[in-house]
Coordinates of N, CA and C in Angstrom, one line a residue:
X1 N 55.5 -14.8 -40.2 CA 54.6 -13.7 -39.9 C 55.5 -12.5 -39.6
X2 N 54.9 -11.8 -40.4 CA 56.0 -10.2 -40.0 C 55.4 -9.1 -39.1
X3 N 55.8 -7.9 -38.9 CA 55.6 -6.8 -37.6 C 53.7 -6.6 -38.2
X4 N 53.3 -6.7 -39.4 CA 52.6 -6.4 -40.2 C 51.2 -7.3 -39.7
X5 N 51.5 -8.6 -39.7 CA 50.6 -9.6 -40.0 C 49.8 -9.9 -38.8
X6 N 48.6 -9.4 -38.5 CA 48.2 -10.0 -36.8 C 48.2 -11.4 -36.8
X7 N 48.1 -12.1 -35.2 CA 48.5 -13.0 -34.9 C 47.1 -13.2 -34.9
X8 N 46.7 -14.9 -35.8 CA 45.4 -15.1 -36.0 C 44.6 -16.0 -34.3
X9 N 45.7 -16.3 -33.8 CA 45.0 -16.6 -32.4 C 44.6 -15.5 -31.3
X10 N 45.0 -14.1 -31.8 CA 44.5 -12.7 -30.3 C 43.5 -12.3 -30.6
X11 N 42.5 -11.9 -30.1 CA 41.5 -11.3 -30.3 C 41.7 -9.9 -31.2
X12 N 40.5 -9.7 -32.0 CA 40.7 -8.7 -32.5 C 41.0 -7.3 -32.0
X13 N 40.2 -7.1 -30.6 CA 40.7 -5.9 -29.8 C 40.9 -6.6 -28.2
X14 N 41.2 -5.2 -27.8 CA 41.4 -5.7 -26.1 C 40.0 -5.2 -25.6
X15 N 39.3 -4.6 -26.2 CA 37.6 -3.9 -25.5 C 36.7 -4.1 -26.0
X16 N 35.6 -4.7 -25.7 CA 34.5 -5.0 -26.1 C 33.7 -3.8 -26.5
X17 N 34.5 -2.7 -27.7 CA 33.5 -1.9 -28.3 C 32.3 -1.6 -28.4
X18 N 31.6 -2.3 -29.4 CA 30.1 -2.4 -29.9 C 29.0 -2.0 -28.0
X19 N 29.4 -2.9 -27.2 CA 28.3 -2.8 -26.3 C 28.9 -1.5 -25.5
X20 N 30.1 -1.3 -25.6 CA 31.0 0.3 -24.7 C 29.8 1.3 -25.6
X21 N 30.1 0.9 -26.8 CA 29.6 2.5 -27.7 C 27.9 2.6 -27.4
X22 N 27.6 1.5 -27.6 CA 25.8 1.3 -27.3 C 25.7 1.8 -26.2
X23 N 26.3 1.2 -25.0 CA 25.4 2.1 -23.8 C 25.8 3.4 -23.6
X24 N 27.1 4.0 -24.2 CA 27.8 5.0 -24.2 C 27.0 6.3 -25.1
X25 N 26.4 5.7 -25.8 CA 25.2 6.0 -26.7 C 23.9 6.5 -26.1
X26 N 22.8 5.2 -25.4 CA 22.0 5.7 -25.4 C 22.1 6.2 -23.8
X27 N 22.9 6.2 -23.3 CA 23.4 7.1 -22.0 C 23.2 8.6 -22.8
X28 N 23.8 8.8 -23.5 CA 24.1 10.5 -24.2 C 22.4 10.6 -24.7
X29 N 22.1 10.0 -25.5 CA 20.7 10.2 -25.8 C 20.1 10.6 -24.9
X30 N 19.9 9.9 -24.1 CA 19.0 9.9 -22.4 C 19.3 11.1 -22.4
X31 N 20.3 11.8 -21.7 CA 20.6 12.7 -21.2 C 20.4 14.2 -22.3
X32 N 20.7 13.9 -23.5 CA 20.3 15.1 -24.0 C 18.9 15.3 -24.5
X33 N 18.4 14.2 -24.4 CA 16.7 14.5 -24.2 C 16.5 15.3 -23.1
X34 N 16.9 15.2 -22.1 CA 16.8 16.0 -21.0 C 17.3 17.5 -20.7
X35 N 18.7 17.2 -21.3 CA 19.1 18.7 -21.0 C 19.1 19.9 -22.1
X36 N 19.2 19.1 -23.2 CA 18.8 19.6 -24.7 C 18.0 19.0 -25.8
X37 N 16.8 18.8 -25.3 CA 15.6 18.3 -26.3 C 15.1 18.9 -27.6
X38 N 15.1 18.2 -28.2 CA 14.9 18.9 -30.3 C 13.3 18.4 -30.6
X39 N 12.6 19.2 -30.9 CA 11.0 18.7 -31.5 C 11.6 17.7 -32.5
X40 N 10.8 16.6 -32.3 CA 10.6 15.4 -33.1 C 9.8 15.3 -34.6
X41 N 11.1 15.5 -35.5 CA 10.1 15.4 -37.0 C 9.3 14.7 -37.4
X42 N 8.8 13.7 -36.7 CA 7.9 12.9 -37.2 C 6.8 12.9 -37.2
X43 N 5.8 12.1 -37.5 CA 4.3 12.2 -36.8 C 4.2 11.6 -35.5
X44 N 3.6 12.0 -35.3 CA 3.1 11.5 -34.1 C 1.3 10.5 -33.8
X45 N 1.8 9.7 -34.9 CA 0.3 8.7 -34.7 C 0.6 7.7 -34.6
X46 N -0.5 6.7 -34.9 CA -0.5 4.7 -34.3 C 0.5 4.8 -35.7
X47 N 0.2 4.7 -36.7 CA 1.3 4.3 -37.7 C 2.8 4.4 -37.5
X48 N 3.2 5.6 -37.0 CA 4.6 6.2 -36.9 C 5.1 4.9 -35.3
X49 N 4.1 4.8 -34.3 CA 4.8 3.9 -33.6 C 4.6 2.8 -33.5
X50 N 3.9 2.5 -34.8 CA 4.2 0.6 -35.2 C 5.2 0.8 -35.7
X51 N 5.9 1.4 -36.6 CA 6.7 1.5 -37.1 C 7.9 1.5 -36.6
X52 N 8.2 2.4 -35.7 CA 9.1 2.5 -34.5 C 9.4 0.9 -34.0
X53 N 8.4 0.7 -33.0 CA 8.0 -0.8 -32.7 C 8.7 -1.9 -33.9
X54 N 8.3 -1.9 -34.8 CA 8.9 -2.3 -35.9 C 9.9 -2.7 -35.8
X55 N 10.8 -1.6 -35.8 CA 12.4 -1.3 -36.4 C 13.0 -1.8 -34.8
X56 N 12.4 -1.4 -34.0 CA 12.9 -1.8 -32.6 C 12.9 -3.5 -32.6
X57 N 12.0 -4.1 -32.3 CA 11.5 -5.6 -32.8 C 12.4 -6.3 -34.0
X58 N 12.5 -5.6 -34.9 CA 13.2 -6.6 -35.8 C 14.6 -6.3 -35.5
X59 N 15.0 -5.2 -34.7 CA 16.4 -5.0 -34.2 C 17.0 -6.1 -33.6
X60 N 15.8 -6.2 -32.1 CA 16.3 -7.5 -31.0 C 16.2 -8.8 -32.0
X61 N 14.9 -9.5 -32.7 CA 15.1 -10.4 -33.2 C 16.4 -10.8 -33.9
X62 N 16.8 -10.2 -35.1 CA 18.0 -9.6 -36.0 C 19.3 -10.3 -34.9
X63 N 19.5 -9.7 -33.6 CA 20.0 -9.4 -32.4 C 20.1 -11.1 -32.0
X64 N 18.8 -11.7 -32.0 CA 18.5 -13.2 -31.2 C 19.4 -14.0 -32.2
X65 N 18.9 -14.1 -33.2 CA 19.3 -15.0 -33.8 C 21.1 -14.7 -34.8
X66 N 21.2 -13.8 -34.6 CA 23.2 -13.7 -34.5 C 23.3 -14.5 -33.9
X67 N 23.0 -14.1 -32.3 CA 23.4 -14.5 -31.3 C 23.4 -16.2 -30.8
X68 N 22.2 -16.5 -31.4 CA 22.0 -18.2 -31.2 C 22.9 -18.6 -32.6
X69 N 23.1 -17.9 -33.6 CA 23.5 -18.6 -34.5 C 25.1 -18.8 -34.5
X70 N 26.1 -17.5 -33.9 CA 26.9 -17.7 -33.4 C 27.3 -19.0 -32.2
X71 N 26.3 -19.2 -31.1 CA 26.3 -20.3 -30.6 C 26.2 -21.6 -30.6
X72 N 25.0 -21.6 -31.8 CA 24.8 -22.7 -32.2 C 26.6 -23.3 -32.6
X73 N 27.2 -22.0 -33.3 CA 28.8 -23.1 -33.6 C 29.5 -23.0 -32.9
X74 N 29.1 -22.8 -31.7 CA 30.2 -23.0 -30.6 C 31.2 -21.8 -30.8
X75 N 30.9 -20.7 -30.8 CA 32.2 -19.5 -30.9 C 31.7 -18.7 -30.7
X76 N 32.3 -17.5 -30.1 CA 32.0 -16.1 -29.3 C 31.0 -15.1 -29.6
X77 N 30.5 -14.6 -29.0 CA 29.6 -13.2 -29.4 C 30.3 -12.2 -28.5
X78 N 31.1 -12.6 -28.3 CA 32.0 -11.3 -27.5 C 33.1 -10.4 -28.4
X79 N 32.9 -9.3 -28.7 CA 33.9 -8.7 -29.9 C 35.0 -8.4 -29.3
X80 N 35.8 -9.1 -28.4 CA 36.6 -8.7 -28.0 C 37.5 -10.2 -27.8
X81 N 36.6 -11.6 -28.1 CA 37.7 -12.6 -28.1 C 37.5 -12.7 -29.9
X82 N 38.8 -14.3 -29.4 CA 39.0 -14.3 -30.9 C 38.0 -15.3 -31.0
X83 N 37.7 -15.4 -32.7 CA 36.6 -16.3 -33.6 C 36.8 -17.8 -33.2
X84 N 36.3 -18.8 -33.4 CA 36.7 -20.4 -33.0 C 36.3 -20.6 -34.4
X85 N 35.3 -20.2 -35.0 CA 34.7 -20.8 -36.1 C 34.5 -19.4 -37.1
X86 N 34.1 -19.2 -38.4 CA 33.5 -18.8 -39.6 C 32.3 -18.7 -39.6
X87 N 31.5 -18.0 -39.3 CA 30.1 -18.2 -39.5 C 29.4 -17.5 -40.8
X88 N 29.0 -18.1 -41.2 CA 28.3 -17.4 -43.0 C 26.8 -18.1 -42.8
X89 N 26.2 -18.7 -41.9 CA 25.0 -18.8 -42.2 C 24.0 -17.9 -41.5
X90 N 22.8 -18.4 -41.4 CA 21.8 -17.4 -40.6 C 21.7 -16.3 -41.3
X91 N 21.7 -15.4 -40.3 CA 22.0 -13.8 -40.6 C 23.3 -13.3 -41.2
X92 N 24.0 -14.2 -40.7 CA 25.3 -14.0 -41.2 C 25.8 -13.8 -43.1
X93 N 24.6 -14.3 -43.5 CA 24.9 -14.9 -45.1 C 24.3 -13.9 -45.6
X94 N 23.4 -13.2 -44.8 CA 22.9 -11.9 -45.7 C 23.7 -10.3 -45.5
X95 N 24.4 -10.5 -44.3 CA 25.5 -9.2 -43.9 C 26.3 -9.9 -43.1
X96 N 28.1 -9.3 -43.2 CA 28.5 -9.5 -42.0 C 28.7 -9.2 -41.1
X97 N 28.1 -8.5 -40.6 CA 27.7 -7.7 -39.4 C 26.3 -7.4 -38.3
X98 N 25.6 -8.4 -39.0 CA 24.1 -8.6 -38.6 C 24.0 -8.0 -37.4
X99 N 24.4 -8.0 -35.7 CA 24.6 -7.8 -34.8 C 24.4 -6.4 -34.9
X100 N 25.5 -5.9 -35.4 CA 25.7 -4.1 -35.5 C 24.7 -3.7 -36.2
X101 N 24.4 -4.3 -37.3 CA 22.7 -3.8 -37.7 C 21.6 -3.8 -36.8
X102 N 21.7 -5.0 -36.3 CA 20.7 -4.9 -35.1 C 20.5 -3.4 -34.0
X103 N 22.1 -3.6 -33.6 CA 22.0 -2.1 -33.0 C 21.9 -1.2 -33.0
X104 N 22.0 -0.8 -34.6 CA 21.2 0.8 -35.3 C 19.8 0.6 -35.3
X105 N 19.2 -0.7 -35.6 CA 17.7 -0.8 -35.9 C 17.3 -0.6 -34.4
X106 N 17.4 -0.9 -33.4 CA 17.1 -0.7 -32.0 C 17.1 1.2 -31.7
X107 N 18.2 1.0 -31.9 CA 18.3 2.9 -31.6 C 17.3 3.5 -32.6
X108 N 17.1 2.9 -33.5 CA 16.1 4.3 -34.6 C 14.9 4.0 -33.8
X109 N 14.3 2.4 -33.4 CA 12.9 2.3 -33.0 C 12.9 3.0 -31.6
X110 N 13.8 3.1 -30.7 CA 13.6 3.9 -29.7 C 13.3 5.2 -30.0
X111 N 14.2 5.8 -31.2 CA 13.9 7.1 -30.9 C 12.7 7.3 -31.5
X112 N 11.9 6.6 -32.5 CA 10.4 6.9 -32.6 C 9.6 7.0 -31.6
X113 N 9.5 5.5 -30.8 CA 9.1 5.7 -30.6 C 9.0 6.3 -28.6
X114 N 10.0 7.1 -28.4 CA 10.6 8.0 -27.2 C 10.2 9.3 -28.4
X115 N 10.4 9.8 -29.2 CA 10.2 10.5 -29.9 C 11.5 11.4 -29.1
X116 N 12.7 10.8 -29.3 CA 13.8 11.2 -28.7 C 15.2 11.2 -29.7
X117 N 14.6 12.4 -30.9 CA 15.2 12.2 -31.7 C 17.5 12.0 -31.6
X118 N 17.8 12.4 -30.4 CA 19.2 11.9 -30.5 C 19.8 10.5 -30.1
X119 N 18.2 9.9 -30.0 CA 18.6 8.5 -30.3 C 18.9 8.0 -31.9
X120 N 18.0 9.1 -33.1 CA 18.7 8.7 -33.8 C 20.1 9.2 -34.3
X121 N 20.2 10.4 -33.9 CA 21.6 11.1 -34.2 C 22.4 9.7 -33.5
X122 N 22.1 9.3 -32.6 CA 23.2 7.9 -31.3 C 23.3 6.8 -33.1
X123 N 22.2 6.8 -33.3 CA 22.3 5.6 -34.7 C 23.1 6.1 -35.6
X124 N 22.9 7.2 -36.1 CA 24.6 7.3 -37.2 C 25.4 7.7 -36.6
X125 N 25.6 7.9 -35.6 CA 27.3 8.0 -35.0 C 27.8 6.5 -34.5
X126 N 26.6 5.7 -34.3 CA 27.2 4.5 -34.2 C 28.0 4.2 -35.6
X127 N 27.1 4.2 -36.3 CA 28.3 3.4 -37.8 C 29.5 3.9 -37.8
X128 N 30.3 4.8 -37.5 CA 31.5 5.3 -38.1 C 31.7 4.6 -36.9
X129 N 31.8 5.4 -35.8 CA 32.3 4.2 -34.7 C 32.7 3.2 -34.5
X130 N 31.8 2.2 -34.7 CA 31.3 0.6 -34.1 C 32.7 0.1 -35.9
X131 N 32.4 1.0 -37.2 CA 33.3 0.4 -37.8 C 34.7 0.5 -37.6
X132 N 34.9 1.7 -37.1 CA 36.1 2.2 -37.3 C 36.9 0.8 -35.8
X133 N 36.5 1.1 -34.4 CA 36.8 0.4 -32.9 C 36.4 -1.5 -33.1
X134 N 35.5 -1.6 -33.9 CA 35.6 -3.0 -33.8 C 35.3 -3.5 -35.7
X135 N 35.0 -3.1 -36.1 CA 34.9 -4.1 -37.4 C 36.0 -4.0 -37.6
X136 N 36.6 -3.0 -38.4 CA 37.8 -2.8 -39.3 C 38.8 -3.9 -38.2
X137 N 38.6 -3.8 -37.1 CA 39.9 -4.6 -36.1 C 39.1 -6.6 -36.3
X138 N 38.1 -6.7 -36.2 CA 37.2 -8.0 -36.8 C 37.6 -8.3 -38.3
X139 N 37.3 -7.6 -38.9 CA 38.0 -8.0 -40.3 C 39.5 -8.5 -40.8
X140 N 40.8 -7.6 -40.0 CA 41.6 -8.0 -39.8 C 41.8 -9.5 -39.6
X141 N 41.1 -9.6 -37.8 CA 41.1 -10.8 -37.5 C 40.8 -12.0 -38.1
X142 N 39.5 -11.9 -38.8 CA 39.2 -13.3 -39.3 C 40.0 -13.5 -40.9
X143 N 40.4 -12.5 -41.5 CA 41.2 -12.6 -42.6 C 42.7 -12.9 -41.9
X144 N 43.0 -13.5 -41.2 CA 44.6 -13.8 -40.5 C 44.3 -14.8 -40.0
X145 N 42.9 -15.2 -39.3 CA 42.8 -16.4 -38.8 C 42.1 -17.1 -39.8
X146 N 41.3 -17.0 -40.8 CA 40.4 -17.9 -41.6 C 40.9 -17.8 -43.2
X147 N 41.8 -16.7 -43.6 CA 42.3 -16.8 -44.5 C 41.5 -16.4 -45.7
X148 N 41.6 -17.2 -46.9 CA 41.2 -17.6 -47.7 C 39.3 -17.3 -48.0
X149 N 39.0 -18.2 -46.9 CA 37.6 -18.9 -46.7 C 37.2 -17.0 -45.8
X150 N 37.7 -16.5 -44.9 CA 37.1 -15.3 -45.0 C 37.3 -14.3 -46.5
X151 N 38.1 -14.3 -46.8 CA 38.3 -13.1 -48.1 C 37.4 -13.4 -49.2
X152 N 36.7 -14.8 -49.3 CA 35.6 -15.2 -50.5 C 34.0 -14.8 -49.7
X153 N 34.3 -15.4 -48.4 CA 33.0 -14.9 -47.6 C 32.8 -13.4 -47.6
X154 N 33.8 -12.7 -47.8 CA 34.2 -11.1 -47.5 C 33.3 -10.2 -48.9
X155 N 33.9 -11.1 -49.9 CA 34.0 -10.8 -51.2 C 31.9 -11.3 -51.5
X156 N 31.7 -11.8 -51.1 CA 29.9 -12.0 -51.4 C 29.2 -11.4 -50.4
X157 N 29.5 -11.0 -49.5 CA 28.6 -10.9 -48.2 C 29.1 -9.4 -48.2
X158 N 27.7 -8.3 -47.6 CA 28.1 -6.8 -47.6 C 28.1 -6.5 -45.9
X159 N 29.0 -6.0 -45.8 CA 29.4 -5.3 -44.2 C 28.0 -5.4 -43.7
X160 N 26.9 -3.5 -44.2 CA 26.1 -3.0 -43.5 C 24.6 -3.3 -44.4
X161 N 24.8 -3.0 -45.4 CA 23.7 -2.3 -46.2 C 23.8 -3.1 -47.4

């Protein structure tokens, strides 16, 4: 292994990003609803906050089942230890990042329906973020620790979108 190659047993970071940036997020939301509030482009009817509802709902669900599915194999949901296992099923087989999706879909349905639109401004600042502090350092990791079997999983499965 050279100065180059991370060591596939360390965690990918030393800080549990993703949940730092999330509450660090809708903290700033909160507060600039308050101190600097923007009229909300949306509508404002039963449709616009089922919708909201919606996006919020299939956030946490999205959210549940990472979460159980990661457990189910016995390995971390903490972005800050290292992987035990590969996971490509569940949610996992359709993004690899399902979790971090979850947490944009959560922030857009809040800000519907809060009608608090820098919850959703909080939703695209999370992506550059959340990729740059914990994926990009996650990807590393499990391509050092899983090799092969991540760079084919890597190679079919899309990050976000």
């Amino acid at each position: 292994m050279n100065d180059d190659t991370p060591n596939p047993a360390a965690p990918p970071t030393a800080w549990p990003w993703p949940p730092i940036l999330l509450a660090a997020l809708v903290a700033a939301a909160v507060g600039l609803g308050i101190v600097a509030p923007l009229a909300w482009p949306g509508e404002d009817d039963t449709m616009a906050h089922v919708a909201g509802l919606g996006l919020g709902l299939a956030g946490l669900a999205l959210f549940a089942w990472a979460a159980w599915t990661l457990r189910r194999h016995n390995t971390t949901i903490l972005p800050d230890k290292a992987a035990d296992v590969l996971v490509t099923d569940g949610p996992f087989r359709f993004r690899r990042n399902p979790i971090y999706v979850a947490h944009v879909l959560i922030l857009l349905g809040i800000a519907e329906v809060t009608h608090n639109i820098w919850f959703a401004v909080a939703a695209v600042a999370y992506v550059p973020l959340v990729s740059w502090l914990a994926v990009l350092p996650e990807e590393r990791h499990l391509e050092a620790r899983f090799g092969d079997a991540y760079r084919a999983y890597k190679a079919r499965t899309r990050r976000w979108i």
